[in-house]
Amino acid sequence: MRVTIAEVARRARVSKTTVSRVLNNKADVDAATAIRVREVIAATGYIPSAGAVGLARGVTRTVGMLVPGLTWPWMGEVLQGVADVVEAKGYGLLLSTANRGADSLGEFSRQVSAKAFDGLLLVEPPDAVRHLRVLHDSGLPVVVIDDRGRRPAFPSVGTDNRQGGATAARHLLDTGRTRLATVTGPRDFGCTSDRLTGFRDVIREAGLLLDPNLIIEGDFTSESGEAAILQLLATSPPFDAVFAHNDLTAAGVLAGLRKAGRAVPEDVAVVGFDDIPLAAHTQPPLTTIRQPLREMGEAAARQLLDRLGGAPQPDEPLIVPTSLVVRESTQETVSAADNGRFREESPR
């Protein structure tokens, strides 16, 4: 049977509190008592619970992570980046989702109250920012992995959405496209505004106009992308390129174009955003703006562990650059060498 702290205390003729103090090298235990306790520990082979020692020290060596859900197509890459850094530093990862709304957040709050983790990584769920700001202000280190561009009051790691939109426009113009359409994300997301602004700015700099009739709002799903492109084809002026604000939307755009008998890229070129695994396997494979998802997870985890180690809170969000990945949805033929040549890193 496993030796317990109570058995060690009984054999050493001390309290369990004293055994705990010895394990945590507290200075208020006299030397003779400490020696006796350590001799019993050695004789019995007692192995203290890492969790119990952590709680006694006021730390758990565990990082919490709250995400909206695990079905988001890019969530796996973010999680892998977080896990790589956290595990390498000897920390555990306690993952929670907000799938069940208020019930999920209630369970998460109980974990916070029980001090189940030392700091929190957050992929922002809806309606949780106010609650989490209170936790942060009360001393819980929080770092946000922020795809939506909301830039909350605590430290965050995000991507350069405006530059990504600009890169998409520049690439389409470089391939000779002049009548550009876009299927955006939800209008209340910061990333939607940033991607559209960067896209529009480059078009304006080229002396062209982004026709308001060629801008249509989607919701980041493939269904909205297909519906949007069929609506544009039916009611809008002609266009020869589409920038979709994420890859799922772009996959829907490709499906809608096929349904309408339009060839890609001969009739219409298509660019997405994210570079999720699906992007390389659409028909045709999708040119996209790569959002460095694993790197974002790694950067956020490093920032949180630095905070736990005593580093000051950064003053500004950490912005990780995007890059352009060219595939057949904008180029009729792309060799491996061409893909390397067309990969464009955004400025830091």
Tab-separated table of N, CA, C and O in Angstrom, residues 28-143:
chain	number	residue	atom	x	y	z
A	28	ASP	N	10.807	27.258	9.754
A	28	ASP	CA	10.310	27.267	11.126
A	28	ASP	C	10.152	25.876	11.731
A	28	ASP	O	9.371	25.655	12.648
A	29	VAL	N	10.898	24.874	11.213
A	29	VAL	CA	10.950	23.536	11.805
A	29	VAL	C	12.356	23.329	12.347
A	29	VAL	O	13.335	23.519	11.604
A	30	ASP	N	12.474	22.927	13.643
A	30	ASP	CA	13.824	22.796	14.203
A	30	ASP	C	14.560	21.653	13.525
A	30	ASP	O	13.969	20.713	12.986
A	31	ALA	N	15.877	21.737	13.572
A	31	ALA	CA	16.729	20.833	12.799
A	31	ALA	C	16.523	19.379	13.182
A	31	ALA	O	16.461	18.492	12.310
A	32	ALA	N	16.409	19.089	14.485
A	32	ALA	CA	16.269	17.701	14.927
A	32	ALA	C	14.969	17.095	14.410
A	32	ALA	O	14.941	15.940	13.954
A	33	THR	N	13.891	17.862	14.468
A	33	THR	CA	12.604	17.376	13.969
A	33	THR	C	12.670	17.141	12.470
A	33	THR	O	12.175	16.121	11.964
A	34	ALA	N	13.280	18.062	11.746
A	34	ALA	CA	13.392	17.918	10.295
A	34	ALA	C	14.173	16.673	9.924
A	34	ALA	O	13.795	15.934	9.001
A	35	ILE	N	15.268	16.416	10.670
A	35	ILE	CA	16.076	15.224	10.392
A	35	ILE	C	15.256	13.961	10.639
A	35	ILE	O	15.291	13.006	9.848
A	36	ARG	N	14.494	13.940	11.740
A	36	ARG	CA	13.689	12.766	12.065
A	36	ARG	C	12.633	12.505	10.986
A	36	ARG	O	12.416	11.361	10.567
A	37	VAL	N	11.986	13.566	10.543
A	37	VAL	CA	10.968	13.408	9.500
A	37	VAL	C	11.593	12.876	8.220
A	37	VAL	O	11.051	11.967	7.574
A	38	ARG	N	12.745	13.397	7.848
A	38	ARG	CA	13.387	12.953	6.612
A	38	ARG	C	13.858	11.509	6.725
A	38	ARG	O	13.841	10.759	5.731
A	39	GLU	N	14.265	11.096	7.887
A	39	GLU	CA	14.655	9.693	8.072
A	39	GLU	C	13.466	8.765	7.892
A	39	GLU	O	13.573	7.699	7.265
A	40	VAL	N	12.296	9.174	8.408
A	40	VAL	CA	11.093	8.356	8.228
A	40	VAL	C	10.696	8.305	6.756
A	40	VAL	O	10.305	7.249	6.231
A	41	ILE	N	10.795	9.441	6.089
A	41	ILE	CA	10.463	9.488	4.651
A	41	ILE	C	11.348	8.520	3.882
A	41	ILE	O	10.882	7.752	3.026
A	42	ALA	N	12.658	8.544	4.201
A	42	ALA	CA	13.590	7.657	3.506
A	42	ALA	C	13.310	6.193	3.824
A	42	ALA	O	13.364	5.322	2.938
A	43	ALA	N	12.983	5.914	5.086
A	43	ALA	CA	12.762	4.528	5.505
A	43	ALA	C	11.482	3.955	4.926
A	43	ALA	O	11.408	2.759	4.596
A	44	THR	N	10.455	4.766	4.771
A	44	THR	CA	9.163	4.277	4.283
A	44	THR	C	9.011	4.365	2.771
A	44	THR	O	8.103	3.776	2.200
A	45	GLY	N	9.892	5.124	2.125
A	45	GLY	CA	9.765	5.318	0.684
A	45	GLY	C	8.611	6.214	0.314
A	45	GLY	O	8.074	6.141	-0.802
A	46	TYR	N	8.216	7.111	1.225
A	46	TYR	CA	7.087	8.009	0.972
A	46	TYR	C	7.389	8.946	-0.198
A	46	TYR	O	8.461	9.558	-0.262
A	47	ILE	N	6.452	9.036	-1.118
A	47	ILE	CA	6.557	9.951	-2.264
A	47	ILE	C	5.431	10.961	-2.157
A	47	ILE	O	4.253	10.594	-2.258
A	48	PRO	N	5.740	12.230	-1.922
A	48	PRO	CA	4.669	13.228	-1.763
A	48	PRO	C	3.940	13.471	-3.068
A	48	PRO	O	4.516	13.360	-4.154
A	49	SER	N	2.661	13.789	-2.962
A	49	SER	CA	1.860	14.173	-4.123
A	49	SER	C	2.353	15.496	-4.672
A	49	SER	O	2.503	16.470	-3.926
A	50	ALA	N	2.621	15.526	-5.974
A	50	ALA	CA	3.069	16.785	-6.582
A	50	ALA	C	2.025	17.875	-6.406
A	50	ALA	O	2.332	19.038	-6.170
A	51	GLY	N	0.729	17.486	-6.492
A	51	GLY	CA	-0.328	18.468	-6.313
A	51	GLY	C	-0.350	19.019	-4.908
A	51	GLY	O	-0.514	20.208	-4.686
A	52	ALA	N	-0.162	18.127	-3.910
A	52	ALA	CA	-0.182	18.582	-2.525
A	52	ALA	C	0.989	19.510	-2.230
A	52	ALA	O	0.841	20.533	-1.571
A	53	VAL	N	2.168	19.153	-2.743
A	53	VAL	CA	3.326	20.022	-2.535
A	53	VAL	C	3.113	21.361	-3.211
A	53	VAL	O	3.403	22.427	-2.665
A	54	GLY	N	2.520	21.335	-4.438
A	54	GLY	CA	2.271	22.586	-5.139
A	54	GLY	C	1.311	23.480	-4.395
A	54	GLY	O	1.527	24.683	-4.268
A	55	LEU	N	0.223	22.894	-3.891
A	55	LEU	CA	-0.738	23.692	-3.144
A	55	LEU	C	-0.112	24.277	-1.896
A	55	LEU	O	-0.396	25.418	-1.515
A	56	ALA	N	0.736	23.492	-1.225
A	56	ALA	CA	1.398	24.006	-0.022
A	56	ALA	C	2.305	25.176	-0.366
A	56	ALA	O	2.468	26.107	0.420
A	57	ARG	N	2.892	25.135	-1.529
A	57	ARG	CA	3.781	26.222	-1.947
A	57	ARG	C	3.010	27.380	-2.582
A	57	ARG	O	3.583	28.416	-2.883
A	58	GLY	N	1.724	27.165	-2.844
A	58	GLY	CA	0.933	28.203	-3.494
A	58	GLY	C	1.005	28.162	-4.999
A	58	GLY	O	0.562	29.074	-5.667
A	59	VAL	N	1.581	27.095	-5.586
A	59	VAL	CA	1.641	26.930	-7.032
A	59	VAL	C	1.218	25.504	-7.377
A	59	VAL	O	1.304	24.601	-6.557
A	60	THR	N	0.757	25.320	-8.609
A	60	THR	CA	0.313	23.992	-9.041
A	60	THR	C	1.156	23.427	-10.174
A	60	THR	O	0.996	22.265	-10.519
A	61	ARG	N	2.020	24.246	-10.785
A	61	ARG	CA	2.769	23.857	-11.982
A	61	ARG	C	1.803	23.421	-13.083
A	61	ARG	O	2.094	22.534	-13.881
A	62	THR	N	0.644	24.064	-13.119
A	62	THR	CA	-0.376	23.767	-14.123
A	62	THR	C	-0.846	25.063	-14.759
A	62	THR	O	-1.042	26.063	-14.066
A	63	VAL	N	-1.005	25.038	-16.064
A	63	VAL	CA	-1.542	26.168	-16.816
A	63	VAL	C	-2.955	25.823	-17.255
A	63	VAL	O	-3.200	24.732	-17.787
A	64	GLY	N	-3.900	26.716	-17.003
A	64	GLY	CA	-5.256	26.535	-17.497
A	64	GLY	C	-5.392	27.103	-18.897
A	64	GLY	O	-4.689	28.046	-19.278
A	65	MET	N	-6.296	26.514	-19.677
A	65	MET	CA	-6.569	27.037	-21.014
A	65	MET	C	-8.064	26.937	-21.266
A	65	MET	O	-8.656	25.853	-21.147
A	66	LEU	N	-8.689	28.059	-21.592
A	66	LEU	CA	-10.120	28.115	-21.857
A	66	LEU	C	-10.323	28.448	-23.327
A	66	LEU	O	-9.839	29.472	-23.814
A	67	VAL	N	-11.041	27.576	-24.042
A	67	VAL	CA	-11.267	27.752	-25.473
A	67	VAL	C	-12.773	27.668	-25.746
A	67	VAL	O	-13.524	27.064	-24.977
A	68	PRO	N	-13.244	28.284	-26.836
A	68	PRO	CA	-14.677	28.209	-27.152
A	68	PRO	C	-15.147	26.784	-27.413
A	68	PRO	O	-16.265	26.418	-27.086
A	69	GLY	N	-14.306	25.976	-28.033
A	69	GLY	CA	-14.651	24.592	-28.356
A	69	GLY	C	-13.495	23.960	-29.098
A	69	GLY	O	-12.527	24.637	-29.463
A	70	LEU	N	-13.569	22.662	-29.323
A	70	LEU	CA	-12.477	21.954	-29.985
A	70	LEU	C	-12.782	21.659	-31.446
A	70	LEU	O	-11.984	21.017	-32.118
A	71	THR	N	-13.921	22.133	-31.943
A	71	THR	CA	-14.286	21.854	-33.335
A	71	THR	C	-13.810	22.927	-34.296
A	71	THR	O	-13.917	22.756	-35.509
A	72	TRP	N	-13.311	24.070	-33.772
A	72	TRP	CA	-12.768	25.088	-34.665
A	72	TRP	C	-11.626	24.470	-35.474
A	72	TRP	O	-10.747	23.802	-34.907
A	73	PRO	N	-11.575	24.681	-36.794
A	73	PRO	CA	-10.616	23.939	-37.620
A	73	PRO	C	-9.162	24.247	-37.319
A	73	PRO	O	-8.289	23.450	-37.622
A	74	TRP	N	-8.875	25.409	-36.705
A	74	TRP	CA	-7.474	25.729	-36.421
A	74	TRP	C	-7.098	25.531	-34.963
A	74	TRP	O	-5.961	25.780	-34.570
A	75	MET	N	-8.031	25.039	-34.143
A	75	MET	CA	-7.761	24.930	-32.713
A	75	MET	C	-6.649	23.926	-32.399
A	75	MET	O	-5.846	24.128	-31.488
A	76	GLY	N	-6.591	22.834	-33.171
A	76	GLY	CA	-5.566	21.827	-32.912
A	76	GLY	C	-4.159	22.374	-33.024
A	76	GLY	O	-3.276	22.028	-32.226
A	77	GLU	N	-3.921	23.224	-34.036
A	77	GLU	CA	-2.586	23.798	-34.209
A	77	GLU	C	-2.218	24.709	-33.037
A	77	GLU	O	-1.086	24.689	-32.546
A	78	VAL	N	-3.175	25.520	-32.588
A	78	VAL	CA	-2.919	26.399	-31.443
A	78	VAL	C	-2.605	25.568	-30.203
A	78	VAL	O	-1.637	25.832	-29.477
A	79	LEU	N	-3.417	24.548	-29.947
A	79	LEU	CA	-3.217	23.700	-28.775
A	79	LEU	C	-1.864	23.007	-28.822
A	79	LEU	O	-1.191	22.873	-27.789
A	80	GLN	N	-1.465	22.544	-30.003
A	80	GLN	CA	-0.172	21.870	-30.103
A	80	GLN	C	0.970	22.807	-29.770
A	80	GLN	O	1.925	22.432	-29.084
A	81	GLY	N	0.880	24.058	-30.250
A	81	GLY	CA	1.912	25.030	-29.917
A	81	GLY	C	1.987	25.299	-28.428
A	81	GLY	O	3.079	25.379	-27.846
A	82	VAL	N	0.821	25.428	-27.780
A	82	VAL	CA	0.788	25.633	-26.326
A	82	VAL	C	1.403	24.438	-25.608
A	82	VAL	O	2.261	24.586	-24.736
A	83	ALA	N	0.947	23.229	-25.980
A	83	ALA	CA	1.418	22.022	-25.292
A	83	ALA	C	2.920	21.839	-25.439
A	83	ALA	O	3.600	21.434	-24.481
A	84	ASP	N	3.469	22.131	-26.609
A	84	ASP	CA	4.910	21.964	-26.823
A	84	ASP	C	5.711	22.790	-25.821
A	84	ASP	O	6.694	22.308	-25.245
A	85	VAL	N	5.298	24.039	-25.602
A	85	VAL	CA	6.045	24.926	-24.697
A	85	VAL	C	5.795	24.563	-23.239
A	85	VAL	O	6.716	24.471	-22.435
A	86	VAL	N	4.524	24.343	-22.886
A	86	VAL	CA	4.164	24.079	-21.487
A	86	VAL	C	4.814	22.796	-20.992
A	86	VAL	O	5.403	22.749	-19.905
A	87	GLU	N	4.730	21.738	-21.796
A	87	GLU	CA	5.285	20.457	-21.371
A	87	GLU	C	6.809	20.506	-21.280
A	87	GLU	O	7.410	19.895	-20.395
A	88	ALA	N	7.437	21.234	-22.189
A	88	ALA	CA	8.900	21.347	-22.146
A	88	ALA	C	9.381	22.031	-20.878
A	88	ALA	O	10.510	21.792	-20.430
A	89	LYS	N	8.543	22.865	-20.280
A	89	LYS	CA	8.900	23.572	-19.048
A	89	LYS	C	8.402	22.847	-17.803
A	89	LYS	O	8.501	23.380	-16.690
A	90	GLY	N	7.879	21.626	-17.963
A	90	GLY	CA	7.471	20.846	-16.816
A	90	GLY	C	6.140	21.233	-16.215
A	90	GLY	O	5.862	20.906	-15.054
A	91	TYR	N	5.296	21.889	-16.972
A	91	TYR	CA	3.963	22.266	-16.512
A	91	TYR	C	2.922	21.312	-17.094
A	91	TYR	O	3.109	20.743	-18.174
A	92	GLY	N	1.815	21.155	-16.369
A	92	GLY	CA	0.662	20.464	-16.909
A	92	GLY	C	-0.277	21.459	-17.568
A	92	GLY	O	-0.176	22.665	-17.365
A	93	LEU	N	-1.206	20.936	-18.367
A	93	LEU	CA	-2.173	21.782	-19.081
A	93	LEU	C	-3.578	21.308	-18.733
A	93	LEU	O	-3.916	20.141	-18.957
A	94	LEU	N	-4.378	22.194	-18.165
A	94	LEU	CA	-5.764	21.901	-17.809
A	94	LEU	C	-6.675	22.615	-18.808
A	94	LEU	O	-6.774	23.841	-18.803
A	95	LEU	N	-7.317	21.848	-19.693
A	95	LEU	CA	-8.087	22.410	-20.800
A	95	LEU	C	-9.573	22.432	-20.456
A	95	LEU	O	-10.140	21.428	-20.025
A	96	SER	N	-10.204	23.588	-20.667
A	96	SER	CA	-11.648	23.730	-20.485
A	96	SER	C	-12.239	24.337	-21.750
A	96	SER	O	-11.578	25.104	-22.446
A	97	THR	N	-13.491	24.002	-22.049
A	97	THR	CA	-14.188	24.594	-23.184
A	97	THR	C	-15.407	25.367	-22.694
A	97	THR	O	-15.893	25.162	-21.585
A	98	ALA	N	-15.894	26.245	-23.557
A	98	ALA	CA	-17.104	27.011	-23.257
A	98	ALA	C	-18.285	26.503	-24.080
A	98	ALA	O	-19.233	27.231	-24.352
A	99	ASN	N	-18.235	25.221	-24.456
A	99	ASN	CA	-19.274	24.647	-25.323
A	99	ASN	C	-20.673	24.772	-24.744
A	99	ASN	O	-21.648	24.943	-25.476
A	100	ARG	N	-20.793	24.662	-23.409
A	100	ARG	CA	-22.117	24.642	-22.783
A	100	ARG	C	-22.493	25.995	-22.191
A	100	ARG	O	-23.320	26.089	-21.288
A	101	GLY	N	-21.862	27.043	-22.695
A	101	GLY	CA	-22.235	28.383	-22.290
A	101	GLY	C	-22.039	28.650	-20.816
A	101	GLY	O	-20.955	28.418	-20.258
A	102	ALA	N	-23.099	29.103	-20.140
A	102	ALA	CA	-23.003	29.494	-18.738
A	102	ALA	C	-22.586	28.324	-17.850
A	102	ALA	O	-21.854	28.509	-16.872
A	103	ASP	N	-23.039	27.100	-18.167
A	103	ASP	CA	-22.656	25.941	-17.358
A	103	ASP	C	-21.151	25.710	-17.432
A	103	ASP	O	-20.500	25.417	-16.422
A	104	SER	N	-20.584	25.829	-18.633
A	104	SER	CA	-19.137	25.649	-18.794
A	104	SER	C	-18.369	26.715	-18.028
A	104	SER	O	-17.378	26.417	-17.357
A	105	LEU	N	-18.807	27.965	-18.154
A	105	LEU	CA	-18.108	29.043	-17.461
A	105	LEU	C	-18.255	28.925	-15.953
A	105	LEU	O	-17.343	29.284	-15.204
A	106	GLY	N	-19.383	28.376	-15.477
A	106	GLY	CA	-19.544	28.140	-14.047
A	106	GLY	C	-18.556	27.108	-13.538
A	106	GLY	O	-17.939	27.284	-12.474
A	107	GLU	N	-18.388	26.015	-14.282
A	107	GLU	CA	-17.407	24.996	-13.899
A	107	GLU	C	-16.001	25.563	-13.939
A	107	GLU	O	-15.178	25.295	-13.061
A	108	PHE	N	-15.723	26.373	-14.952
A	108	PHE	CA	-14.414	27.011	-15.037
A	108	PHE	C	-14.175	27.920	-13.841
A	108	PHE	O	-13.089	27.931	-13.264
A	109	SER	N	-15.181	28.665	-13.420
A	109	SER	CA	-15.044	29.553	-12.262
A	109	SER	C	-14.720	28.764	-10.995
A	109	SER	O	-13.960	29.220	-10.139
A	110	ARG	N	-15.288	27.563	-10.882
A	110	ARG	CA	-14.983	26.738	-9.713
A	110	ARG	C	-13.530	26.298	-9.724
A	110	ARG	O	-12.878	26.212	-8.677
A	111	GLN	N	-12.988	26.022	-10.916
A	111	GLN	CA	-11.573	25.672	-11.007
A	111	GLN	C	-10.696	26.853	-10.600
A	111	GLN	O	-9.678	26.683	-9.923
A	112	VAL	N	-11.120	28.066	-10.998
A	112	VAL	CA	-10.377	29.256	-10.605
A	112	VAL	C	-10.413	29.419	-9.092
A	112	VAL	O	-9.395	29.667	-8.437
A	113	SER	N	-11.600	29.263	-8.500
A	113	SER	CA	-11.747	29.425	-7.056
A	113	SER	C	-10.916	28.408	-6.290
A	113	SER	O	-10.411	28.699	-5.204
A	114	ALA	N	-10.790	27.211	-6.852
A	114	ALA	CA	-9.994	26.171	-6.203
A	114	ALA	C	-8.501	26.315	-6.484
A	114	ALA	O	-7.707	25.493	-6.040
A	115	LYS	N	-8.121	27.358	-7.212
A	115	LYS	CA	-6.724	27.598	-7.570
A	115	LYS	C	-6.106	26.357	-8.229
A	115	LYS	O	-5.013	25.918	-7.878
A	116	ALA	N	-6.847	25.837	-9.219
A	116	ALA	CA	-6.411	24.613	-9.894
A	116	ALA	C	-5.277	24.855	-10.873
A	116	ALA	O	-4.680	23.905	-11.369
A	117	PHE	N	-4.992	26.121	-11.210
A	117	PHE	CA	-3.891	26.423	-12.116
A	117	PHE	C	-3.283	27.764	-11.723
A	117	PHE	O	-3.893	28.556	-11.008
A	118	ASP	N	-2.059	27.984	-12.223
A	118	ASP	CA	-1.296	29.176	-11.844
A	118	ASP	C	-1.559	30.366	-12.763
A	118	ASP	O	-1.386	31.518	-12.364
A	119	GLY	N	-1.918	30.104	-14.003
A	119	GLY	CA	-2.163	31.161	-14.981
A	119	GLY	C	-3.063	30.626	-16.067
A	119	GLY	O	-3.256	29.405	-16.193
A	120	LEU	N	-3.608	31.518	-16.885
A	120	LEU	CA	-4.627	31.131	-17.853
A	120	LEU	C	-4.271	31.601	-19.252
A	120	LEU	O	-3.912	32.752	-19.474
A	121	LEU	N	-4.388	30.679	-20.218
A	121	LEU	CA	-4.359	31.004	-21.637
A	121	LEU	C	-5.793	30.969	-22.143
A	121	LEU	O	-6.535	30.023	-21.858
A	122	LEU	N	-6.178	31.984	-22.883
A	122	LEU	CA	-7.576	32.134	-23.274
A	122	LEU	C	-7.699	32.355	-24.761
A	122	LEU	O	-7.113	33.289	-25.313
A	123	VAL	N	-8.436	31.466	-25.450
A	123	VAL	CA	-8.927	31.774	-26.786
A	123	VAL	C	-10.338	32.270	-26.556
A	123	VAL	O	-11.223	31.521	-26.169
A	124	GLU	N	-10.548	33.531	-26.770
A	124	GLU	CA	-11.671	34.267	-26.203
A	124	GLU	C	-13.041	33.673	-26.529
A	124	GLU	O	-13.465	33.652	-27.674
A	125	PRO	N	-13.769	33.195	-25.511
A	125	PRO	CA	-15.153	32.796	-25.726
A	125	PRO	C	-16.070	34.006	-25.644
A	125	PRO	O	-15.710	35.012	-25.026
A	126	PRO	N	-17.243	33.948	-26.235
A	126	PRO	CA	-18.160	35.098	-26.165
A	126	PRO	C	-18.556	35.426	-24.732
A	126	PRO	O	-18.694	34.542	-23.890
A	127	ASP	N	-18.721	36.708	-24.448
A	127	ASP	CA	-19.297	37.195	-23.193
A	127	ASP	C	-18.502	36.833	-21.954
A	127	ASP	O	-19.033	36.826	-20.855
A	128	ALA	N	-17.210	36.526	-22.108
A	128	ALA	CA	-16.433	36.143	-20.934
A	128	ALA	C	-15.400	37.186	-20.541
A	128	ALA	O	-14.785	37.073	-19.493
A	129	VAL	N	-15.193	38.203	-21.370
A	129	VAL	CA	-14.093	39.123	-21.139
A	129	VAL	C	-14.239	39.867	-19.819
A	129	VAL	O	-13.285	40.020	-19.066
A	130	ARG	N	-15.443	40.340	-19.502
A	130	ARG	CA	-15.626	41.106	-18.275
A	130	ARG	C	-15.271	40.258	-17.052
A	130	ARG	O	-14.561	40.693	-16.148
A	131	HIS	N	-15.757	39.021	-17.030
A	131	HIS	CA	-15.467	38.110	-15.926
A	131	HIS	C	-13.969	37.859	-15.812
A	131	HIS	O	-13.396	37.876	-14.724
A	132	LEU	N	-13.308	37.648	-16.950
A	132	LEU	CA	-11.881	37.337	-16.932
A	132	LEU	C	-11.044	38.555	-16.582
A	132	LEU	O	-9.979	38.425	-15.980
A	133	ARG	N	-11.525	39.745	-16.919
A	133	ARG	CA	-10.791	40.943	-16.530
A	133	ARG	C	-10.762	41.082	-15.009
A	133	ARG	O	-9.756	41.489	-14.429
A	134	VAL	N	-11.849	40.713	-14.349
A	134	VAL	CA	-11.882	40.733	-12.886
A	134	VAL	C	-10.846	39.773	-12.320
A	134	VAL	O	-10.110	40.095	-11.380
A	135	LEU	N	-10.765	38.572	-12.900
A	135	LEU	CA	-9.777	37.597	-12.441
A	135	LEU	C	-8.362	38.130	-12.638
A	135	LEU	O	-7.500	37.999	-11.763
A	136	HIS	N	-8.121	38.720	-13.802
A	136	HIS	CA	-6.801	39.260	-14.097
A	136	HIS	C	-6.444	40.373	-13.127
A	136	HIS	O	-5.322	40.423	-12.595
A	137	ASP	N	-7.394	41.260	-12.861
A	137	ASP	CA	-7.139	42.379	-11.949
A	137	ASP	C	-6.904	41.899	-10.520
A	137	ASP	O	-6.233	42.572	-9.733
A	138	SER	N	-7.446	40.724	-10.186
A	138	SER	CA	-7.248	40.186	-8.837
A	138	SER	C	-5.943	39.414	-8.697
A	138	SER	O	-5.635	38.911	-7.611
A	139	GLY	N	-5.172	39.301	-9.795
A	139	GLY	CA	-3.851	38.699	-9.696
A	139	GLY	C	-3.623	37.456	-10.524
A	139	GLY	O	-2.505	36.931	-10.544
A	140	LEU	N	-4.648	36.944	-11.213
A	140	LEU	CA	-4.451	35.756	-12.047
A	140	LEU	C	-3.794	36.160	-13.363
A	140	LEU	O	-4.374	36.931	-14.131
A	141	PRO	N	-2.595	35.655	-13.677
A	141	PRO	CA	-1.980	35.973	-14.971
A	141	PRO	C	-2.800	35.392	-16.124
A	141	PRO	O	-3.142	34.207	-16.111
A	142	VAL	N	-3.146	36.233	-17.087
A	142	VAL	CA	-3.962	35.824	-18.231
A	142	VAL	C	-3.276	36.310	-19.504
A	142	VAL	O	-2.849	37.459	-19.589
A	143	VAL	N	-3.188	35.430	-20.504
A	143	VAL	CA	-2.720	35.814	-21.835
A	143	VAL	C	-3.750	35.315	-22.841
A	143	VAL	O	-4.186	34.164	-22.777
